Coordinates of C-alpha atoms in Angstrom, one line a residue:
M1 CA 30.1 -132.1 250.7
T2 CA 32.3 -134.7 249.2
S3 CA 29.2 -136.5 247.8
I4 CA 27.9 -133.3 246.3
R5 CA 31.3 -132.5 244.6
L6 CA 31.5 -136.0 243.2
S7 CA 27.9 -135.8 241.8
A8 CA 28.8 -132.4 240.2
L9 CA 31.9 -133.9 238.6
L10 CA 30.0 -136.8 237.2
V11 CA 27.4 -134.4 235.7
I12 CA 30.2 -132.3 234.1
L13 CA 31.8 -135.5 232.6
A14 CA 28.5 -136.7 231.3
I15 CA 27.8 -133.3 229.6
A16 CA 31.3 -133.3 228.1
A17 CA 30.9 -136.8 226.7
C18 CA 27.6 -135.9 225.1
A19 CA 29.0 -132.7 223.6
R20 CA 31.9 -134.4 221.9
A21 CA 32.3 -133.5 218.2
P22 CA 31.7 -136.4 215.8
E23 CA 34.3 -138.7 214.2
L24 CA 34.9 -137.5 210.7
V25 CA 37.7 -139.6 209.1
G26 CA 36.9 -140.3 205.5
I27 CA 33.6 -138.4 205.5
D28 CA 33.4 -136.0 202.6
N29 CA 30.7 -133.5 201.7
P30 CA 28.7 -134.7 198.7
E31 CA 27.5 -131.2 197.8
V32 CA 30.8 -129.5 198.4
P33 CA 33.6 -132.1 197.8
T34 CA 36.8 -131.3 199.7
R35 CA 38.8 -131.7 196.5
S36 CA 36.8 -128.9 194.9
I37 CA 38.1 -126.3 197.4
V38 CA 41.4 -125.5 195.7
E39 CA 42.1 -122.8 198.2
A40 CA 42.1 -125.2 201.1
T41 CA 45.6 -126.4 202.3
K42 CA 46.1 -130.2 202.3
H43 CA 48.5 -132.1 204.6
K44 CA 49.1 -135.8 204.4
V45 CA 49.4 -137.3 207.8
F46 CA 50.8 -140.8 208.3
I47 CA 49.6 -142.8 211.3
V48 CA 51.2 -145.6 213.3
T49 CA 48.7 -146.9 215.9
T50 CA 48.2 -149.3 218.8
R51 CA 44.4 -149.0 218.3
E52 CA 42.2 -151.7 217.0
D53 CA 40.5 -150.9 213.7
T54 CA 36.8 -150.4 213.6
E55 CA 33.8 -150.4 211.3
V56 CA 32.3 -147.3 212.9
V57 CA 31.9 -144.7 210.2
G58 CA 34.3 -141.8 210.6
A59 CA 36.4 -143.4 213.4
L60 CA 39.0 -145.4 211.4
F61 CA 40.4 -146.8 214.7
S62 CA 38.8 -147.5 218.1
E63 CA 39.8 -147.0 221.7
L64 CA 40.6 -150.8 222.0
R65 CA 44.2 -151.9 222.4
A66 CA 45.7 -153.8 219.5
D67 CA 48.5 -156.4 219.9
E68 CA 50.3 -155.1 216.7
L69 CA 50.9 -151.8 215.1
G70 CA 48.4 -150.5 212.5
L71 CA 49.7 -148.4 209.6
A72 CA 47.6 -145.8 207.8
S73 CA 47.5 -142.3 206.3
V74 CA 44.9 -139.6 205.8
E75 CA 44.8 -136.1 204.2
V76 CA 43.8 -133.2 206.4
S77 CA 42.1 -130.3 204.6
V78 CA 42.5 -126.9 206.3
P79 CA 39.7 -124.4 205.2
P80 CA 40.8 -121.2 203.5
T81 CA 39.0 -119.2 206.3
H82 CA 41.2 -120.9 208.9
V83 CA 42.3 -118.6 211.8
L84 CA 45.8 -119.2 213.3
G85 CA 45.6 -121.1 216.6
E86 CA 42.0 -122.3 216.1
L87 CA 40.7 -125.7 215.1
E88 CA 37.5 -125.2 213.1
R89 CA 36.1 -128.6 213.6
P90 CA 32.6 -129.5 212.3
K91 CA 30.0 -129.9 215.0
S92 CA 27.9 -132.0 212.6
L93 CA 28.5 -134.0 209.5
P94 CA 29.4 -133.7 206.7
P95 CA 32.1 -131.1 207.2
D96 CA 32.0 -128.0 205.0
P97 CA 35.5 -127.8 203.7
R98 CA 35.0 -124.1 202.9
T99 CA 35.0 -123.2 206.6
E100 CA 35.8 -126.4 208.5
F101 CA 38.6 -129.0 208.7
A102 CA 38.0 -132.3 206.9
V103 CA 39.8 -135.6 206.9
I104 CA 39.7 -137.5 203.6
D105 CA 41.3 -140.3 201.7
P106 CA 42.1 -142.7 204.6
A107 CA 44.4 -145.5 203.5
I108 CA 45.3 -148.7 205.5
Y109 CA 48.7 -150.3 204.7
G110 CA 48.9 -154.0 204.8
S111 CA 52.6 -154.1 205.3
E112 CA 55.6 -152.1 206.6
S113 CA 57.0 -152.0 203.0
A114 CA 53.8 -150.5 201.6
F115 CA 53.7 -147.9 204.4
L116 CA 57.4 -147.0 203.9
S117 CA 57.0 -146.7 200.2
S118 CA 54.2 -144.1 200.6
L119 CA 56.1 -142.3 203.3
N120 CA 59.3 -142.2 201.2
S121 CA 57.3 -140.9 198.3
E122 CA 56.0 -138.1 200.4
L123 CA 59.5 -137.3 201.6
R124 CA 60.8 -137.2 198.1
S125 CA 58.2 -134.7 197.1
R126 CA 60.1 -132.2 199.3
P127 CA 63.5 -130.5 198.8
A128 CA 66.3 -132.5 200.3
S129 CA 66.6 -130.0 203.1
Q130 CA 63.0 -130.6 204.2
R131 CA 63.0 -134.4 204.3
E132 CA 62.3 -134.5 208.0
L133 CA 59.8 -136.4 210.1
L134 CA 57.8 -135.1 213.0
L135 CA 56.7 -138.0 215.2
F136 CA 53.7 -136.6 217.1
V137 CA 52.5 -138.5 220.2
H138 CA 49.1 -137.3 221.3
G139 CA 47.8 -137.0 224.9
Y140 CA 45.0 -138.1 227.1
N141 CA 41.3 -138.1 226.2
M142 CA 41.8 -138.2 222.5
T143 CA 39.9 -140.1 219.8
T144 CA 41.6 -140.9 216.4
S145 CA 39.8 -138.0 214.8
D146 CA 40.9 -135.6 217.7
A147 CA 44.5 -136.6 217.3
I148 CA 44.5 -136.3 213.5
L149 CA 42.9 -132.9 213.6
Q150 CA 45.4 -131.7 216.3
V151 CA 48.3 -132.8 214.1
G152 CA 46.9 -131.2 211.0
Q153 CA 46.3 -127.9 212.7
F154 CA 49.7 -127.9 214.4
V155 CA 51.5 -128.6 211.1
E156 CA 49.5 -125.9 209.3
D157 CA 50.0 -123.2 211.9
S158 CA 53.6 -124.0 212.8
G159 CA 54.6 -124.1 209.2
F160 CA 56.5 -127.4 209.7
T161 CA 58.0 -128.3 206.3
G162 CA 58.6 -132.0 206.8
V163 CA 56.2 -134.9 207.0
P164 CA 54.1 -135.5 210.1
V165 CA 53.6 -139.0 211.5
L166 CA 51.0 -139.5 214.3
F167 CA 51.6 -142.1 216.9
A168 CA 48.0 -142.9 217.9
W169 CA 47.9 -144.9 221.1
A170 CA 44.7 -146.4 222.5
S171 CA 43.2 -143.5 224.5
A172 CA 39.6 -144.0 225.4
G173 CA 38.7 -140.5 224.4
Q174 CA 36.7 -140.0 227.6
L175 CA 37.5 -137.7 230.5
S176 CA 36.3 -140.3 233.0
R177 CA 38.8 -142.9 231.8
Y178 CA 42.1 -141.4 233.0
V179 CA 43.4 -144.7 234.4
Y180 CA 42.5 -146.6 231.3
D181 CA 44.5 -144.1 229.2
L182 CA 47.4 -144.3 231.6
N183 CA 47.6 -148.0 231.3
S184 CA 47.1 -147.8 227.5
A185 CA 50.2 -145.5 227.4
L186 CA 52.2 -148.2 229.2
V187 CA 50.9 -150.9 226.9
A188 CA 52.0 -148.8 223.9
R189 CA 55.5 -148.3 225.2
P190 CA 57.2 -151.2 223.2
L191 CA 55.1 -150.5 220.2
L192 CA 56.3 -146.9 220.1
I193 CA 59.8 -148.3 220.0
D194 CA 58.7 -150.5 217.1
A195 CA 57.3 -147.5 215.4
S196 CA 60.6 -145.6 215.7
E197 CA 62.4 -148.6 214.2
I198 CA 60.0 -148.5 211.2
L199 CA 60.6 -144.8 210.7
A200 CA 64.3 -145.2 211.0
Q201 CA 64.1 -147.3 207.7
S202 CA 62.8 -144.3 205.8
I203 CA 64.9 -141.9 203.8
A204 CA 64.3 -139.1 206.3
T205 CA 67.4 -137.1 206.9
E206 CA 66.4 -136.3 210.5
Y207 CA 63.4 -136.4 212.8
H208 CA 61.8 -134.8 215.8
V209 CA 59.6 -136.2 218.5
F210 CA 56.8 -134.0 219.8
A211 CA 54.7 -135.3 222.6
H212 CA 51.7 -133.7 224.3
S213 CA 50.3 -134.3 227.8
M214 CA 50.2 -138.0 228.7
G215 CA 52.0 -138.7 225.4
G216 CA 55.0 -137.2 227.1
F217 CA 54.8 -139.9 229.8
L218 CA 54.7 -142.6 227.1
T219 CA 57.6 -141.0 225.1
M220 CA 59.8 -140.8 228.2
E221 CA 59.1 -144.4 229.2
A222 CA 60.0 -145.6 225.7
I223 CA 63.2 -143.5 225.7
V224 CA 64.3 -145.0 229.0
D225 CA 63.7 -148.5 227.6
V226 CA 65.9 -147.9 224.5
T227 CA 68.5 -146.2 226.5
Q228 CA 68.9 -149.2 228.8
K229 CA 69.4 -151.3 225.7
G230 CA 72.1 -148.9 224.4
Q231 CA 69.9 -148.0 221.3
F232 CA 68.8 -144.5 222.0
N233 CA 69.4 -142.3 218.9
R234 CA 71.7 -144.9 217.4
T235 CA 71.1 -143.4 213.9
G236 CA 72.1 -140.0 215.0
R237 CA 69.1 -138.5 213.2
L238 CA 67.1 -137.4 216.2
Q239 CA 67.2 -133.7 216.5
N240 CA 64.8 -132.7 219.2
V241 CA 62.5 -134.2 221.9
V242 CA 59.8 -131.7 222.8
L243 CA 57.4 -132.4 225.7
A244 CA 54.4 -130.0 225.6
S245 CA 52.5 -129.8 228.9
P246 CA 53.8 -133.2 229.9
D247 CA 51.5 -135.1 232.3
I248 CA 54.4 -136.8 234.2
D249 CA 54.9 -137.2 237.9
L250 CA 57.8 -134.9 238.7
D251 CA 59.6 -137.5 240.8
L252 CA 59.2 -140.1 238.0
F253 CA 60.6 -137.6 235.5
R254 CA 63.6 -137.0 237.7
S255 CA 64.2 -140.8 237.6
Q256 CA 63.7 -141.0 233.9
M257 CA 66.2 -138.2 233.1
G258 CA 68.7 -139.9 235.4
E259 CA 68.4 -143.1 233.2
I260 CA 68.9 -141.3 229.8
D261 CA 72.2 -140.7 228.1
T262 CA 72.9 -137.0 228.9
S263 CA 75.1 -136.7 225.8
F264 CA 71.9 -136.0 224.0
D265 CA 71.1 -132.4 225.1
R266 CA 68.1 -131.4 223.1
F267 CA 65.2 -132.1 225.4
F268 CA 62.7 -129.3 225.7
V269 CA 59.8 -128.9 228.1
L270 CA 56.9 -126.5 227.4
L271 CA 55.2 -125.7 230.7
S272 CA 52.6 -123.4 232.1
K273 CA 51.8 -122.7 235.8
D274 CA 48.2 -122.0 234.9
D275 CA 47.6 -125.4 233.2
S276 CA 44.1 -126.4 234.5
A277 CA 44.2 -129.9 233.1
L278 CA 47.4 -130.7 235.0
R279 CA 45.9 -129.3 238.2
A280 CA 43.2 -131.9 237.9
S281 CA 45.8 -134.6 237.0
R282 CA 47.8 -133.6 240.1
R283 CA 44.8 -134.2 242.3
I284 CA 44.3 -137.6 240.8
A285 CA 48.0 -138.4 241.4
G286 CA 47.8 -137.6 245.1
G287 CA 49.2 -134.1 244.9
V288 CA 52.5 -134.8 243.2
P289 CA 53.4 -131.9 240.8
R290 CA 53.2 -132.6 237.1
V291 CA 56.2 -131.7 234.9
G292 CA 54.1 -129.5 232.7
A293 CA 53.2 -127.2 235.6
A294 CA 56.4 -127.5 237.6
D295 CA 59.1 -124.9 238.6
A296 CA 61.1 -124.1 235.5
D297 CA 64.4 -123.6 237.4
E298 CA 64.1 -126.9 239.2
L299 CA 63.3 -128.7 235.9
S300 CA 66.4 -127.2 234.2
T301 CA 68.7 -128.9 236.6
L302 CA 67.5 -132.3 235.2
G303 CA 69.0 -131.7 231.8
V304 CA 66.1 -130.1 229.9
T305 CA 65.7 -126.7 228.4
V306 CA 62.4 -125.2 229.8
I307 CA 60.2 -122.9 227.8
D308 CA 57.9 -121.3 230.3
L309 CA 54.6 -120.2 228.7
S310 CA 52.9 -119.1 232.0
Q311 CA 52.5 -115.5 230.8
V312 CA 51.1 -116.5 227.4
D313 CA 47.3 -115.6 227.5
D314 CA 46.2 -115.8 223.9
S315 CA 45.6 -119.6 223.5
K316 CA 42.4 -120.3 221.7
T317 CA 42.4 -123.9 222.9
G318 CA 43.0 -123.4 226.6
S319 CA 45.9 -123.5 229.0
H320 CA 46.8 -127.2 228.4
S321 CA 47.3 -126.8 224.6
K322 CA 49.2 -123.4 224.3
F323 CA 51.6 -125.1 221.9
S324 CA 48.9 -125.1 219.3
G325 CA 46.3 -122.6 220.5
S326 CA 48.6 -119.6 220.9
P327 CA 49.4 -118.1 217.4
N328 CA 52.8 -116.8 218.6
V329 CA 53.8 -120.0 220.4
V330 CA 52.9 -122.4 217.6
Q331 CA 54.8 -120.3 215.1
L332 CA 57.8 -120.1 217.5
I333 CA 57.8 -123.9 217.7
G334 CA 57.6 -124.2 213.9
R335 CA 60.6 -121.9 213.4
G336 CA 62.5 -123.9 216.0
L337 CA 61.8 -127.3 214.3
N338 CA 62.5 -126.0 210.8
D339 CA 65.7 -124.4 211.9
A340 CA 67.1 -127.5 213.6
P341 CA 69.7 -128.4 214.6
G342 CA 70.2 -124.8 215.7
Y343 CA 67.1 -125.2 217.9
G344 CA 68.9 -127.8 219.9
S345 CA 72.6 -126.7 219.8
R346 CA 73.4 -123.2 220.8
R347 CA 70.0 -123.4 222.5
Q348 CA 69.9 -120.1 224.4
T349 CA 71.1 -118.0 221.4
A350 CA 68.8 -119.7 218.9
L351 CA 65.7 -119.5 221.1
E352 CA 66.3 -115.9 222.0
Q353 CA 66.5 -115.0 218.3
V354 CA 63.0 -116.6 217.5
I355 CA 61.3 -115.6 220.8
G356 CA 61.8 -111.8 220.4
D357 CA 59.3 -109.9 222.6
L358 CA 57.0 -112.8 223.4
P359 CA 56.1 -113.3 227.1
V360 CA 58.0 -116.5 227.2
R361 CA 60.8 -117.4 229.6
V362 CA 63.6 -119.7 228.5
V363 CA 65.6 -121.6 231.2
P364 CA 68.5 -123.6 229.6
A365 CA 69.6 -126.9 231.0
S366 CA 71.9 -126.3 233.9
N367 CA 73.5 -129.7 234.4

């Protein structure tokens, strides 16, 4: 029976790998150029990555681990027919920007100063009240294209008014390479700290960290490191740390929170008891619960405010990505980020105001 189950799993993984959508960074449509669709919304996304660059068309960066940070930017085009909560990704190339997402104008920066100059220029294009950064750390099983599109859709649907920065660590982009991804996240830990140091040199007035799935594990490990060095939030500009469906061992998370300066009280965890991806992760981890599917009341005792999405059933991207797939949830998060610091301070009152009648339970930190 075990052999049969293993064979079935391998077949599923093989099918999933074959069905993966193509890489599309920098691939425009020669017949319908993306720039010609004036109704499409455009978002400039900056990228800080631990991936090696590649010559593969549409990939921009590979799954291989780099020794140093790479710096880049792209423009994500959202089609005028976009439906809130969906990611209209092309299944074949070139993309049709009238009905599909496109990623154009990739730029590689040869130095930190060049990257910062472009980033600051983008910040200056916004009103002073909107010169915020969103550092987005993607999760397991993601290619560069996957991560860029996820950020683009999230920014579009949440209505985030600041500038998004993607931290693209070296995920293999394959379901079967969970352990490789886990080790890549650990390898990326000091480089995520370096990325934060670069962003701290920008003119941004404040910034938020938003981490999904295994990206939450990477983020927490980096925060523990800087806390031990007495450098956590030393600029005072960090407003919120949001962990969406974090793929973190619950016992490890308890240890991590014990290491972190509790004077910073704006940690948020988005969880869902029906998260199918974290059920699989729990089996791989020997049965230890994952934070993103844990008990909300137990988590709140560790110093985090928990937003329980278990009753949300309208996600178009499945149970593991309700933060972007549920129209109501993604807009809730956007209002929270744009209204910071109220999202963090006076947490219970502020969250109740934006949640309204949504089937979402908020459990404030109780320690």
